[in-house]
Each structure stands twice: as C-alpha cells, then as structure tokens.
mmCIF file of N, CA, C and O in Angstrom:
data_model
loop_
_atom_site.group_PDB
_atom_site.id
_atom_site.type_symbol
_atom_site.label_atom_id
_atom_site.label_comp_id
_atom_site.label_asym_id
_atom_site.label_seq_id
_atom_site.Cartn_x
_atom_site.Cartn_y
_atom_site.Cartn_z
ATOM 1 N N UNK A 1 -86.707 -74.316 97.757
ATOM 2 C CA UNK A 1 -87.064 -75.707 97.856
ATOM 3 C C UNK A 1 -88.179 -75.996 96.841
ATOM 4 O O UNK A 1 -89.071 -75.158 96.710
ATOM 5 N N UNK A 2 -88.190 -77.166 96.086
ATOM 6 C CA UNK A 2 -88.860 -77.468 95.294
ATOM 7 C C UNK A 2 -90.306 -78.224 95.811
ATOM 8 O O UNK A 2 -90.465 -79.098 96.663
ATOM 9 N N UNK A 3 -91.701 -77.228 94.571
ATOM 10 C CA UNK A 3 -92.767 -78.156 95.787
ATOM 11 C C UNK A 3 -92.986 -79.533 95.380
ATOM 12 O O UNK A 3 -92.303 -79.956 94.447
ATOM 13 N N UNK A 4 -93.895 -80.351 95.977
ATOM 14 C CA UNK A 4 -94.354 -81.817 95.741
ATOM 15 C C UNK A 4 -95.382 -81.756 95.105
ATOM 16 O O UNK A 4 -96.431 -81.133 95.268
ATOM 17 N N UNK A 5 -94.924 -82.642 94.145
ATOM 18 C CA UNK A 5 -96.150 -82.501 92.883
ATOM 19 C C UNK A 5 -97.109 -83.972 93.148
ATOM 20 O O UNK A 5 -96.343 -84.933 93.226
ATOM 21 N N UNK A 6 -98.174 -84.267 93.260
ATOM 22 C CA UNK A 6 -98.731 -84.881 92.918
ATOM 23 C C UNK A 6 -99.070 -85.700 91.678
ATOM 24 O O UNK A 6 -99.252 -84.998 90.684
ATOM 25 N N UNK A 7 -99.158 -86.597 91.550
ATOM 26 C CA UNK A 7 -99.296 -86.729 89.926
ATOM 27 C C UNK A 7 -101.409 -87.499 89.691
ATOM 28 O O UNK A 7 -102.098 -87.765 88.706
ATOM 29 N N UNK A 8 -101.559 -87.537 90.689
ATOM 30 C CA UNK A 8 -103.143 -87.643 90.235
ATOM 31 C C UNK A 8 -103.337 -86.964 90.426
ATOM 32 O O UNK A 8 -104.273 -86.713 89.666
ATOM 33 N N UNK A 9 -103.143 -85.941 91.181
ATOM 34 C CA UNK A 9 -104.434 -84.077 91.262
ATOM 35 C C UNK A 9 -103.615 -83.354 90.187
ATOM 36 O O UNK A 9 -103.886 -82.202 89.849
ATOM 37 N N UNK A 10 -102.940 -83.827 89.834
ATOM 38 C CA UNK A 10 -102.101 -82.506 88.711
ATOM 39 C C UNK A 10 -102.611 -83.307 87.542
ATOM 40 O O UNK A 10 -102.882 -82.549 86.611
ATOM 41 N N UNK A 11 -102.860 -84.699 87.235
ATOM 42 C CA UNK A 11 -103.546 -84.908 86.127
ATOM 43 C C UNK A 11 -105.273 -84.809 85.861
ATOM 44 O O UNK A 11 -105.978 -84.516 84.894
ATOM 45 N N UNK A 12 -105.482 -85.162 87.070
ATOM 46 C CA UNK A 12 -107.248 -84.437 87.250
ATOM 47 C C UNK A 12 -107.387 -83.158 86.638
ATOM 48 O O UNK A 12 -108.004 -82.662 85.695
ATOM 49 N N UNK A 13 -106.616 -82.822 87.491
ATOM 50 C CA UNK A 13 -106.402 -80.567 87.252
ATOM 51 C C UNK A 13 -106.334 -80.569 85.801
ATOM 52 O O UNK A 13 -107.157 -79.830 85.261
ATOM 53 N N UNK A 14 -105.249 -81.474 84.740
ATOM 54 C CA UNK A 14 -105.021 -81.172 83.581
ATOM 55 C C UNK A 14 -106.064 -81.800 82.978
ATOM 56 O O UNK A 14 -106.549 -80.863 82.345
ATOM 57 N N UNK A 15 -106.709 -82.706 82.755
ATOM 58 C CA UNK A 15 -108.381 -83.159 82.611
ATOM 59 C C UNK A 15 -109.206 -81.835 82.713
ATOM 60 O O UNK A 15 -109.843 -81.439 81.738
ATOM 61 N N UNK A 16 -109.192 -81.148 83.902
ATOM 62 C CA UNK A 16 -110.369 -80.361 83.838
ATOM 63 C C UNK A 16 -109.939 -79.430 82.939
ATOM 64 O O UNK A 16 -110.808 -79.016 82.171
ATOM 65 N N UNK A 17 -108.684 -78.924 82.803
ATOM 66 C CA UNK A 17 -107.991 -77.559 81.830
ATOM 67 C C UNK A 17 -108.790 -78.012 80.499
ATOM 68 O O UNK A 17 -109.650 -77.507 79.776
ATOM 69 N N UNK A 18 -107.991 -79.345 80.552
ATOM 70 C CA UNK A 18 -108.158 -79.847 78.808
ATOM 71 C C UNK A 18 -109.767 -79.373 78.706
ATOM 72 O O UNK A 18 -109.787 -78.336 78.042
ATOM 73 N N UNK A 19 -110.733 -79.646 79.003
ATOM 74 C CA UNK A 19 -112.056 -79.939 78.678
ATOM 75 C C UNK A 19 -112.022 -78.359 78.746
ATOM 76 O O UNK A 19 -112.443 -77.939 77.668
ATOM 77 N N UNK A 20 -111.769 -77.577 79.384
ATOM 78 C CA UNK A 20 -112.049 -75.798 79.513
ATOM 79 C C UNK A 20 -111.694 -75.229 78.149
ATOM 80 O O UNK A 20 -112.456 -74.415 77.627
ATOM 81 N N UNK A 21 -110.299 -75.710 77.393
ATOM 82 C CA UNK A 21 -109.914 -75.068 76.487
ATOM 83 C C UNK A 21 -110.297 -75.902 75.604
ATOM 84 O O UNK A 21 -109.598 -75.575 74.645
ATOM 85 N N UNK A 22 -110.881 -76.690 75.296
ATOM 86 C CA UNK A 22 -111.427 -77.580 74.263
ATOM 87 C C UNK A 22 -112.486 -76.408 73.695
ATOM 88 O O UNK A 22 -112.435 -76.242 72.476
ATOM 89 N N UNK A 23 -113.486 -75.535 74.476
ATOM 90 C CA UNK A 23 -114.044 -74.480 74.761
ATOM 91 C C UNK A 23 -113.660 -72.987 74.347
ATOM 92 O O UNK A 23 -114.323 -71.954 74.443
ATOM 93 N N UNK A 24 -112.462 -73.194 73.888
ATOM 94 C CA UNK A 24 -111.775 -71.843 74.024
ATOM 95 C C UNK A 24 -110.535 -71.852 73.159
ATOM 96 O O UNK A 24 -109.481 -71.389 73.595
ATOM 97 N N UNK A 25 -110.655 -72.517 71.587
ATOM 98 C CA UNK A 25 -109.079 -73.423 71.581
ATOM 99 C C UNK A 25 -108.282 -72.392 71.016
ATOM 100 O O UNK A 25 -107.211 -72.732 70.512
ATOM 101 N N UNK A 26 -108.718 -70.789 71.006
ATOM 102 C CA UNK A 26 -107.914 -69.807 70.579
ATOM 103 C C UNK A 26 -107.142 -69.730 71.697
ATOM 104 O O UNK A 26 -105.923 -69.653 71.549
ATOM 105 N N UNK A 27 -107.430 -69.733 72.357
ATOM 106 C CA UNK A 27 -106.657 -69.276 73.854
ATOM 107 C C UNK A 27 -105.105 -69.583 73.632
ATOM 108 O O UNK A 27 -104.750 -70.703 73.265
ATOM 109 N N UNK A 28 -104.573 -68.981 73.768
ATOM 110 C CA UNK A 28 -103.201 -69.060 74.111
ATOM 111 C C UNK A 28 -101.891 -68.737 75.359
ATOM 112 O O UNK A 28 -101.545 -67.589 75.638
ATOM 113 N N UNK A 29 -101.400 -69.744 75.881
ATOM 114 C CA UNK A 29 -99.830 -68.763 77.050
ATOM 115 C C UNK A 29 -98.465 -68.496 76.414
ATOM 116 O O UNK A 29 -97.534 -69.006 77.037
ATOM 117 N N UNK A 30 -98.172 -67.887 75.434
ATOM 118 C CA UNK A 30 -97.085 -67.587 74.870
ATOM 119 C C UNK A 30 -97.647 -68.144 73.606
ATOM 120 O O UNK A 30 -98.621 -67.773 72.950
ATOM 121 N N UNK A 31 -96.517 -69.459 73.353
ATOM 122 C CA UNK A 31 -96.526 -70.449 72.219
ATOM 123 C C UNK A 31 -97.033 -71.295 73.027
ATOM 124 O O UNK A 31 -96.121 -72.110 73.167
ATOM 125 N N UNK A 32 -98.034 -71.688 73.753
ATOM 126 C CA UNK A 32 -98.574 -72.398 74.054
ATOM 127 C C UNK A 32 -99.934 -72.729 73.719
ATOM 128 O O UNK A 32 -100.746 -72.073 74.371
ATOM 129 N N UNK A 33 -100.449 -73.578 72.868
ATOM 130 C CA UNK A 33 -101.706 -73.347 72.838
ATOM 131 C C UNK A 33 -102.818 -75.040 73.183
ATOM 132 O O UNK A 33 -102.243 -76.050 73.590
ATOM 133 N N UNK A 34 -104.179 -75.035 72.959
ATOM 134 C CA UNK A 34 -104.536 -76.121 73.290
ATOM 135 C C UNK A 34 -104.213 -77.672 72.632
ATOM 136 O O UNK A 34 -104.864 -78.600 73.113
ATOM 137 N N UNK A 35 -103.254 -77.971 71.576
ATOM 138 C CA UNK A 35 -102.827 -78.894 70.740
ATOM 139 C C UNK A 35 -101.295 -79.043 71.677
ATOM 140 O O UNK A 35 -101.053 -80.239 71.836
ATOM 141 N N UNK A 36 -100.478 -78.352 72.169
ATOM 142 C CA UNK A 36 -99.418 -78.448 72.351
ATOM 143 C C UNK A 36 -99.640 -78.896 74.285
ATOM 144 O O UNK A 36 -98.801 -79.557 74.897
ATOM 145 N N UNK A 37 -100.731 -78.434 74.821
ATOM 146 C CA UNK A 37 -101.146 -78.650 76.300
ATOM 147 C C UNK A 37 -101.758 -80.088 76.032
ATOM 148 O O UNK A 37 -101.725 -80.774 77.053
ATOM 149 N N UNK A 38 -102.206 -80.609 75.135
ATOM 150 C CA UNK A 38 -103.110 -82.028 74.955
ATOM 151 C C UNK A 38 -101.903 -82.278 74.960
ATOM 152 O O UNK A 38 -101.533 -82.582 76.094
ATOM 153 N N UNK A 39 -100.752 -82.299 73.886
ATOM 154 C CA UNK A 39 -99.708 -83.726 73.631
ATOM 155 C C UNK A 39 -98.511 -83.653 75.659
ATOM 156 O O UNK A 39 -97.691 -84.408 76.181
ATOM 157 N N UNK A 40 -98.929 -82.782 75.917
ATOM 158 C CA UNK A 40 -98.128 -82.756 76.975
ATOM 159 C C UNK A 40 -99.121 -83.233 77.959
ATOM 160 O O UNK A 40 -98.502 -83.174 79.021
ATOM 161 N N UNK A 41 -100.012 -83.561 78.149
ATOM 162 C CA UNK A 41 -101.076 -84.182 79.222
ATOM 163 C C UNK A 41 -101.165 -85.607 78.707
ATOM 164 O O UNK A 41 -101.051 -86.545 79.496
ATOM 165 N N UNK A 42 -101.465 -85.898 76.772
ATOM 166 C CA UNK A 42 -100.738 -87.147 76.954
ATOM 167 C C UNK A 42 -99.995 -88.210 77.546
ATOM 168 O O UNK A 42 -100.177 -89.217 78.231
ATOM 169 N N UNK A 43 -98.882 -87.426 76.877
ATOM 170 C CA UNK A 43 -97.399 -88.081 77.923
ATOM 171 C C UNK A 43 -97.472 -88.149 79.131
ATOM 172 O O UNK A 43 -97.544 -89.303 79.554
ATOM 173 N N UNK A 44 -97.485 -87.275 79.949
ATOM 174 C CA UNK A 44 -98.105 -87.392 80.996
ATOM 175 C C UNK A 44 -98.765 -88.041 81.627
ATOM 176 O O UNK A 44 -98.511 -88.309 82.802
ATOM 177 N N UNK A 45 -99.882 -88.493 80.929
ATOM 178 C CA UNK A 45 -100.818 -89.891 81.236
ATOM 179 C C UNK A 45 -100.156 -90.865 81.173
ATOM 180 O O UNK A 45 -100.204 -91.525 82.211
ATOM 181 N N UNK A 46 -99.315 -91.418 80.120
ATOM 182 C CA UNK A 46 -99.017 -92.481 79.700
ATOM 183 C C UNK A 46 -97.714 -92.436 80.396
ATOM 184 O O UNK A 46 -97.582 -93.584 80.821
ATOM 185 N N UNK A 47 -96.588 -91.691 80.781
ATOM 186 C CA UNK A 47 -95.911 -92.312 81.879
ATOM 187 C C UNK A 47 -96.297 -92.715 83.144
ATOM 188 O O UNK A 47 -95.791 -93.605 83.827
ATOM 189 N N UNK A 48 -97.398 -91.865 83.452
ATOM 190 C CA UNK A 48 -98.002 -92.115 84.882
ATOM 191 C C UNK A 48 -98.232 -93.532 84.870
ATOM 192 O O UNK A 48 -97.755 -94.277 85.725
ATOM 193 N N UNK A 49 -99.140 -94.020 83.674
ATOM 194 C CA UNK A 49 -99.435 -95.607 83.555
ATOM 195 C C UNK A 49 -98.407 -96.441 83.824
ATOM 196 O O UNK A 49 -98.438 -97.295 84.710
ATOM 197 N N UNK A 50 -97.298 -96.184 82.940
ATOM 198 C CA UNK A 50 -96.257 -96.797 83.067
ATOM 199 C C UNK A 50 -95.840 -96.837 84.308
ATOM 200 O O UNK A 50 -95.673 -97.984 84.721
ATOM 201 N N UNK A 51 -95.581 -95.879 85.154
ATOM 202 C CA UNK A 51 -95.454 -96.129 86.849
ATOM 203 C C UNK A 51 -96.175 -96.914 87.337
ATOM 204 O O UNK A 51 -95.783 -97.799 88.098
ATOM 205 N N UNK A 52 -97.435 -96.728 86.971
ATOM 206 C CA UNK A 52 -98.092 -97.179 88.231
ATOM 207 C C UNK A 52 -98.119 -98.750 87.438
ATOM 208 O O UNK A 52 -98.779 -99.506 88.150
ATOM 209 N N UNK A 53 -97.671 -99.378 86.345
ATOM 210 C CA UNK A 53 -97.784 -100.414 85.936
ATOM 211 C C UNK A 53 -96.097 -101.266 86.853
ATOM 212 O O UNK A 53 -96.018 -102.298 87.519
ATOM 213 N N UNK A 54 -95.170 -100.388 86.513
ATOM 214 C CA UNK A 54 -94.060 -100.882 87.097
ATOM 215 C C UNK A 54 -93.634 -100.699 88.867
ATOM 216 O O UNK A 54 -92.553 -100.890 89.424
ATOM 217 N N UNK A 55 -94.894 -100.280 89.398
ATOM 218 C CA UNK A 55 -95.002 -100.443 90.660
ATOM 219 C C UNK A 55 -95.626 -101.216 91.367
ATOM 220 O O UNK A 55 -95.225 -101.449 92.507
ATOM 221 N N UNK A 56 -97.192 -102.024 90.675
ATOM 222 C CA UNK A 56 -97.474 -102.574 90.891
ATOM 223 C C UNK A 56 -96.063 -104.301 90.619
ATOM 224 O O UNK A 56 -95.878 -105.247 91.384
ATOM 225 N N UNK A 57 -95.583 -104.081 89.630
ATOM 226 C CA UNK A 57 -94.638 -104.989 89.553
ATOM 227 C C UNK A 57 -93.343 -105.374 90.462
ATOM 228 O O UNK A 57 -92.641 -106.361 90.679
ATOM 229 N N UNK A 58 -93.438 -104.087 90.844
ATOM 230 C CA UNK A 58 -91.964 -104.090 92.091
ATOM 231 C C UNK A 58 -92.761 -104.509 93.062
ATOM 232 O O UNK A 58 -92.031 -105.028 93.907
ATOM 233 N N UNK A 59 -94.013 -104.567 93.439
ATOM 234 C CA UNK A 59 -94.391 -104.860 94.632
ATOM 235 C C UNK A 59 -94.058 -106.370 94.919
ATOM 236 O O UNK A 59 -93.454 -106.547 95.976
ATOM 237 N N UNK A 60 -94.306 -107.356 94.264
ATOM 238 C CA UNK A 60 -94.354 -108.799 94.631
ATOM 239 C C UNK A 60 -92.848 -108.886 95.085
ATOM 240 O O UNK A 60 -92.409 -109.390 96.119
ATOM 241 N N UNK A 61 -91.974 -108.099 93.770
ATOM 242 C CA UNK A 61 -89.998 -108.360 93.926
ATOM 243 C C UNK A 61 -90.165 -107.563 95.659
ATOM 244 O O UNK A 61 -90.125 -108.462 96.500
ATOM 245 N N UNK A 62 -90.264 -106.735 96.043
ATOM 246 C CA UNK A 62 -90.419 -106.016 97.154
ATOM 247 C C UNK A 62 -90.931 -106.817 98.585
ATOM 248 O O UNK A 62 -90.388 -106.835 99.689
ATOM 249 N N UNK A 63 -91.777 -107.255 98.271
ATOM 250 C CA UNK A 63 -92.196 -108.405 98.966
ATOM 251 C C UNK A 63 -91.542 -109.784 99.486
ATOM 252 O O UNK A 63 -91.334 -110.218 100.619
ATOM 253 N N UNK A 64 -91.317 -110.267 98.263
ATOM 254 C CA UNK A 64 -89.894 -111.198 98.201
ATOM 255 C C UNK A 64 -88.777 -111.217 98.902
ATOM 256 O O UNK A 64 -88.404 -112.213 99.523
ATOM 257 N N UNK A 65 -88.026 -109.898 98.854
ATOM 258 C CA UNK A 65 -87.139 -108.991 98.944
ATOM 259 C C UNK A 65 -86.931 -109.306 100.520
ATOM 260 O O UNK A 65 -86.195 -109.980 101.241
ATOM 261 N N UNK A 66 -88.497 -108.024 100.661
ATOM 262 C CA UNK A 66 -88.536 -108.459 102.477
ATOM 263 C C UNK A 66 -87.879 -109.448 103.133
ATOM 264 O O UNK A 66 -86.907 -109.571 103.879
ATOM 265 N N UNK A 67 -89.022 -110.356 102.434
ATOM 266 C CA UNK A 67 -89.321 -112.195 103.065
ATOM 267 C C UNK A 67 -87.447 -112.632 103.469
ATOM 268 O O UNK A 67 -86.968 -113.042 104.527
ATOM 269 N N UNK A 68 -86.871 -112.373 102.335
ATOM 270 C CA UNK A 68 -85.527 -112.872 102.312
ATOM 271 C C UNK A 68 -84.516 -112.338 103.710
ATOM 272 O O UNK A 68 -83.903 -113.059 104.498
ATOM 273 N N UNK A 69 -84.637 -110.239 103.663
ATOM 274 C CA UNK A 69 -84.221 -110.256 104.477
ATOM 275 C C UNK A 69 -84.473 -110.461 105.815
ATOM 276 O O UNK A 69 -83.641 -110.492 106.721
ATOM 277 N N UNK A 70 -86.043 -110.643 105.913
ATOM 278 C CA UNK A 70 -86.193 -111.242 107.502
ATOM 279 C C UNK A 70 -85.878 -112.615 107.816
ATOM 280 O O UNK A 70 -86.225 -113.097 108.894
ATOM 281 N N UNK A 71 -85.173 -113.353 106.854
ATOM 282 C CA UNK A 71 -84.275 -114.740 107.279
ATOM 283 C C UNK A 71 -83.077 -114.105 107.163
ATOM 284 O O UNK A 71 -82.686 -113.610 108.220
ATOM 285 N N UNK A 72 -82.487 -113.984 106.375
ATOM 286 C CA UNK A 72 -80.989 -113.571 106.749
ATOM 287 C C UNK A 72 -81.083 -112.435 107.924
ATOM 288 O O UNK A 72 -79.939 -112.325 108.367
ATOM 289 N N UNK A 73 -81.677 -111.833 108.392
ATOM 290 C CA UNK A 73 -81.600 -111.080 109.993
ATOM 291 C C UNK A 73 -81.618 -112.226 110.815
ATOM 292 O O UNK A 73 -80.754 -112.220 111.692
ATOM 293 N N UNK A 74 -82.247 -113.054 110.782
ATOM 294 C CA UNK A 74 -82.488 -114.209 111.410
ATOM 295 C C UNK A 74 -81.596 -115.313 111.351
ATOM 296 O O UNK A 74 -81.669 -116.481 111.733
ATOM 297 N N UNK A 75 -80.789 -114.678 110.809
ATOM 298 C CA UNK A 75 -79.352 -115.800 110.255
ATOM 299 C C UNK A 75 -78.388 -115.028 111.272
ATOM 300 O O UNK A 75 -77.924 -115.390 112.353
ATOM 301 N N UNK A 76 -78.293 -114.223 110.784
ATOM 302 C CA UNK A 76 -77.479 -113.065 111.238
ATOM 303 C C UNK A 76 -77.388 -113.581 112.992
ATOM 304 O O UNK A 76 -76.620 -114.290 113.643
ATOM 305 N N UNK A 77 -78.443 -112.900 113.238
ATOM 306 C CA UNK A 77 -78.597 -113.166 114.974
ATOM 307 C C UNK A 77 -78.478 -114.224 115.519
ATOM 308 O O UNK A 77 -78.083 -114.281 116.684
ATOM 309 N N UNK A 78 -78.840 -115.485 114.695
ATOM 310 C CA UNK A 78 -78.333 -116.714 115.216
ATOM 311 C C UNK A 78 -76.593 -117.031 115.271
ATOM 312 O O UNK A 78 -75.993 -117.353 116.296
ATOM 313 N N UNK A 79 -76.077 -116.883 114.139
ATOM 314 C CA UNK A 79 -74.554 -116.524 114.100
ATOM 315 C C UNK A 79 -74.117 -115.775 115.364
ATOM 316 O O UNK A 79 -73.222 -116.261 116.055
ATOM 317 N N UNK A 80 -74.716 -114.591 115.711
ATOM 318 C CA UNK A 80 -73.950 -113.829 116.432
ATOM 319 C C UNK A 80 -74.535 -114.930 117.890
ATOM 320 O O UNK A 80 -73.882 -115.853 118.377
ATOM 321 N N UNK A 81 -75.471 -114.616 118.183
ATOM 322 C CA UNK A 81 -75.743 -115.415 119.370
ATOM 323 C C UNK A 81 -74.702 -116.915 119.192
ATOM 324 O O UNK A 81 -74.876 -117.290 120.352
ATOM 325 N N UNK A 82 -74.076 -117.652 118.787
ATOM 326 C CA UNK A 82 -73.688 -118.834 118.716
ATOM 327 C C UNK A 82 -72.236 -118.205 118.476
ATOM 328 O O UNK A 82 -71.230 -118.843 118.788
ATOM 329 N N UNK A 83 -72.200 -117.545 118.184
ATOM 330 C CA UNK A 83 -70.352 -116.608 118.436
ATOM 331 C C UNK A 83 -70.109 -116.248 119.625
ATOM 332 O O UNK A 83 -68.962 -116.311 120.066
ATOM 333 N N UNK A 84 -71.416 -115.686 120.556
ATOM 334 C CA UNK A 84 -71.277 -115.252 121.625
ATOM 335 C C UNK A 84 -71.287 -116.485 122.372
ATOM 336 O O UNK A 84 -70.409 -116.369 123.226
ATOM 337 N N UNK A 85 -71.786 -117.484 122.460
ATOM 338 C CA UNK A 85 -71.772 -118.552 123.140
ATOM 339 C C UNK A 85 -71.160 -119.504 123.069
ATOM 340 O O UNK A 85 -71.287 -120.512 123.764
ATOM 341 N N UNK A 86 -70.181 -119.255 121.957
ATOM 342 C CA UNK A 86 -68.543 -120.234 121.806
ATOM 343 C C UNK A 86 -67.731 -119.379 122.352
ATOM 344 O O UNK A 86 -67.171 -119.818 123.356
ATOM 345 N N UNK A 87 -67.494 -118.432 122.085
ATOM 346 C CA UNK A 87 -66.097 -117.238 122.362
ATOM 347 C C UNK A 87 -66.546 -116.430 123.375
ATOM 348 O O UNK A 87 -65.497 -116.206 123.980
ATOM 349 N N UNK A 88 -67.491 -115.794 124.010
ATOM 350 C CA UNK A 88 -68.218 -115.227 125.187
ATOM 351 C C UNK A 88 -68.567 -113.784 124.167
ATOM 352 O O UNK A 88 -68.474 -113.666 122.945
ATOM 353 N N UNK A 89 -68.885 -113.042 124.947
ATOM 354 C CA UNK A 89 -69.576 -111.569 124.651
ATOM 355 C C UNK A 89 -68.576 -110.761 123.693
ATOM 356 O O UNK A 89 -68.938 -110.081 122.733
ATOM 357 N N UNK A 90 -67.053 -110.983 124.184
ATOM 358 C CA UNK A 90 -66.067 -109.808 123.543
ATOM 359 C C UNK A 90 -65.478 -110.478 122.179
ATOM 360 O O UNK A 90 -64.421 -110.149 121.640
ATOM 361 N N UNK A 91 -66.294 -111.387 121.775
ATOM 362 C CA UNK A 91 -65.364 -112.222 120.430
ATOM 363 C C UNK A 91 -65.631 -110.909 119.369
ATOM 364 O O UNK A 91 -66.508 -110.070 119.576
ATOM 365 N N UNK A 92 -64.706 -110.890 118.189
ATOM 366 C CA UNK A 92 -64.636 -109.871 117.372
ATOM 367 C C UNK A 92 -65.433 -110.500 116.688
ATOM 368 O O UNK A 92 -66.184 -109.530 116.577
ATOM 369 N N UNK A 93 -66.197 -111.652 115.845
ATOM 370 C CA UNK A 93 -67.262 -111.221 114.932
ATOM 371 C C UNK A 93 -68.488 -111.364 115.886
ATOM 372 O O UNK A 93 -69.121 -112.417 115.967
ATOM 373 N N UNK A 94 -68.757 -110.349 116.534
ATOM 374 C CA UNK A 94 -70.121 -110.495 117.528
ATOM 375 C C UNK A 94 -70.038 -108.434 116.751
ATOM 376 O O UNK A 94 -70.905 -107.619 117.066
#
C-alpha cells in the first residue's frame, strides 16, 4: 500500500534539505546532486501553488454546486411527496 504524502511537510522537509546542502553542495545520491534536488523542489513548489490556487477556485463552483443540489433534493421530495398524494404510496415514480 502506498503511503500518504503530505505536500506541506514534504515541502518544509525539502526547504530544510535545500538550505543543508546549500552547505555541502558536493554531496551527492547517485546522479543526484544539489542543482538537480533544487529544480525538483522547484516544481514542486510551483505545482503545489497551482493547487492550492485552483482549489481555492473550485471552492465558490463547489459551493454553488451544493446550493443547487439542496433545491433540486428539495424538488425531488416535493415531486415524490405530490406523486404519493395523487396516486397513493405504491405509484411507480415514488
């Protein structure tokens, strides 16, 4: 099973790396070194933004969204109640 990543403590975490090997920029994990861990903490940043920019945006549509379906539930149940009270309890669109 795959674990749950966080994406603000895993970018904190990569903040604190970055600043460690800024310190150390021989350091290397394979072909990995501190130029190739920056452009990947980059990106990283900057999709995160992008989320959290296009989430704040879904929120209002989300909201909306709601609003709508708690009238059409409210449609809904009135229909059925007024089906049930023309045709009785066993009508087929109830």
């Amino acid at each position: 099973m795959a674990k749950t990543i966080n994406p603000k403590v895993t970018i904190t975490e990569g903040k604190t790396i970055q600043t460690i090997w800024a310190g150390i920029p021989d350091f290397k994990m394979g072909t990995i070194g501190a130029e190739e861990f920056n452009a990947a903490y980059a990106a990283t940043v900057a999709l995160n933004e992008t989320y959290d920019t296009k989430d704040f945006e879904l929120t209002g549509i989300r909201e909306r969204r709601d609003d709508k379906v708690r009238q059409l539930n409210g449609l809904v149940t009135r229909f059925r109640s007024g089906m049930r009270s023309t045709y009785g309890p066993d009508s087929s669109g109830i």
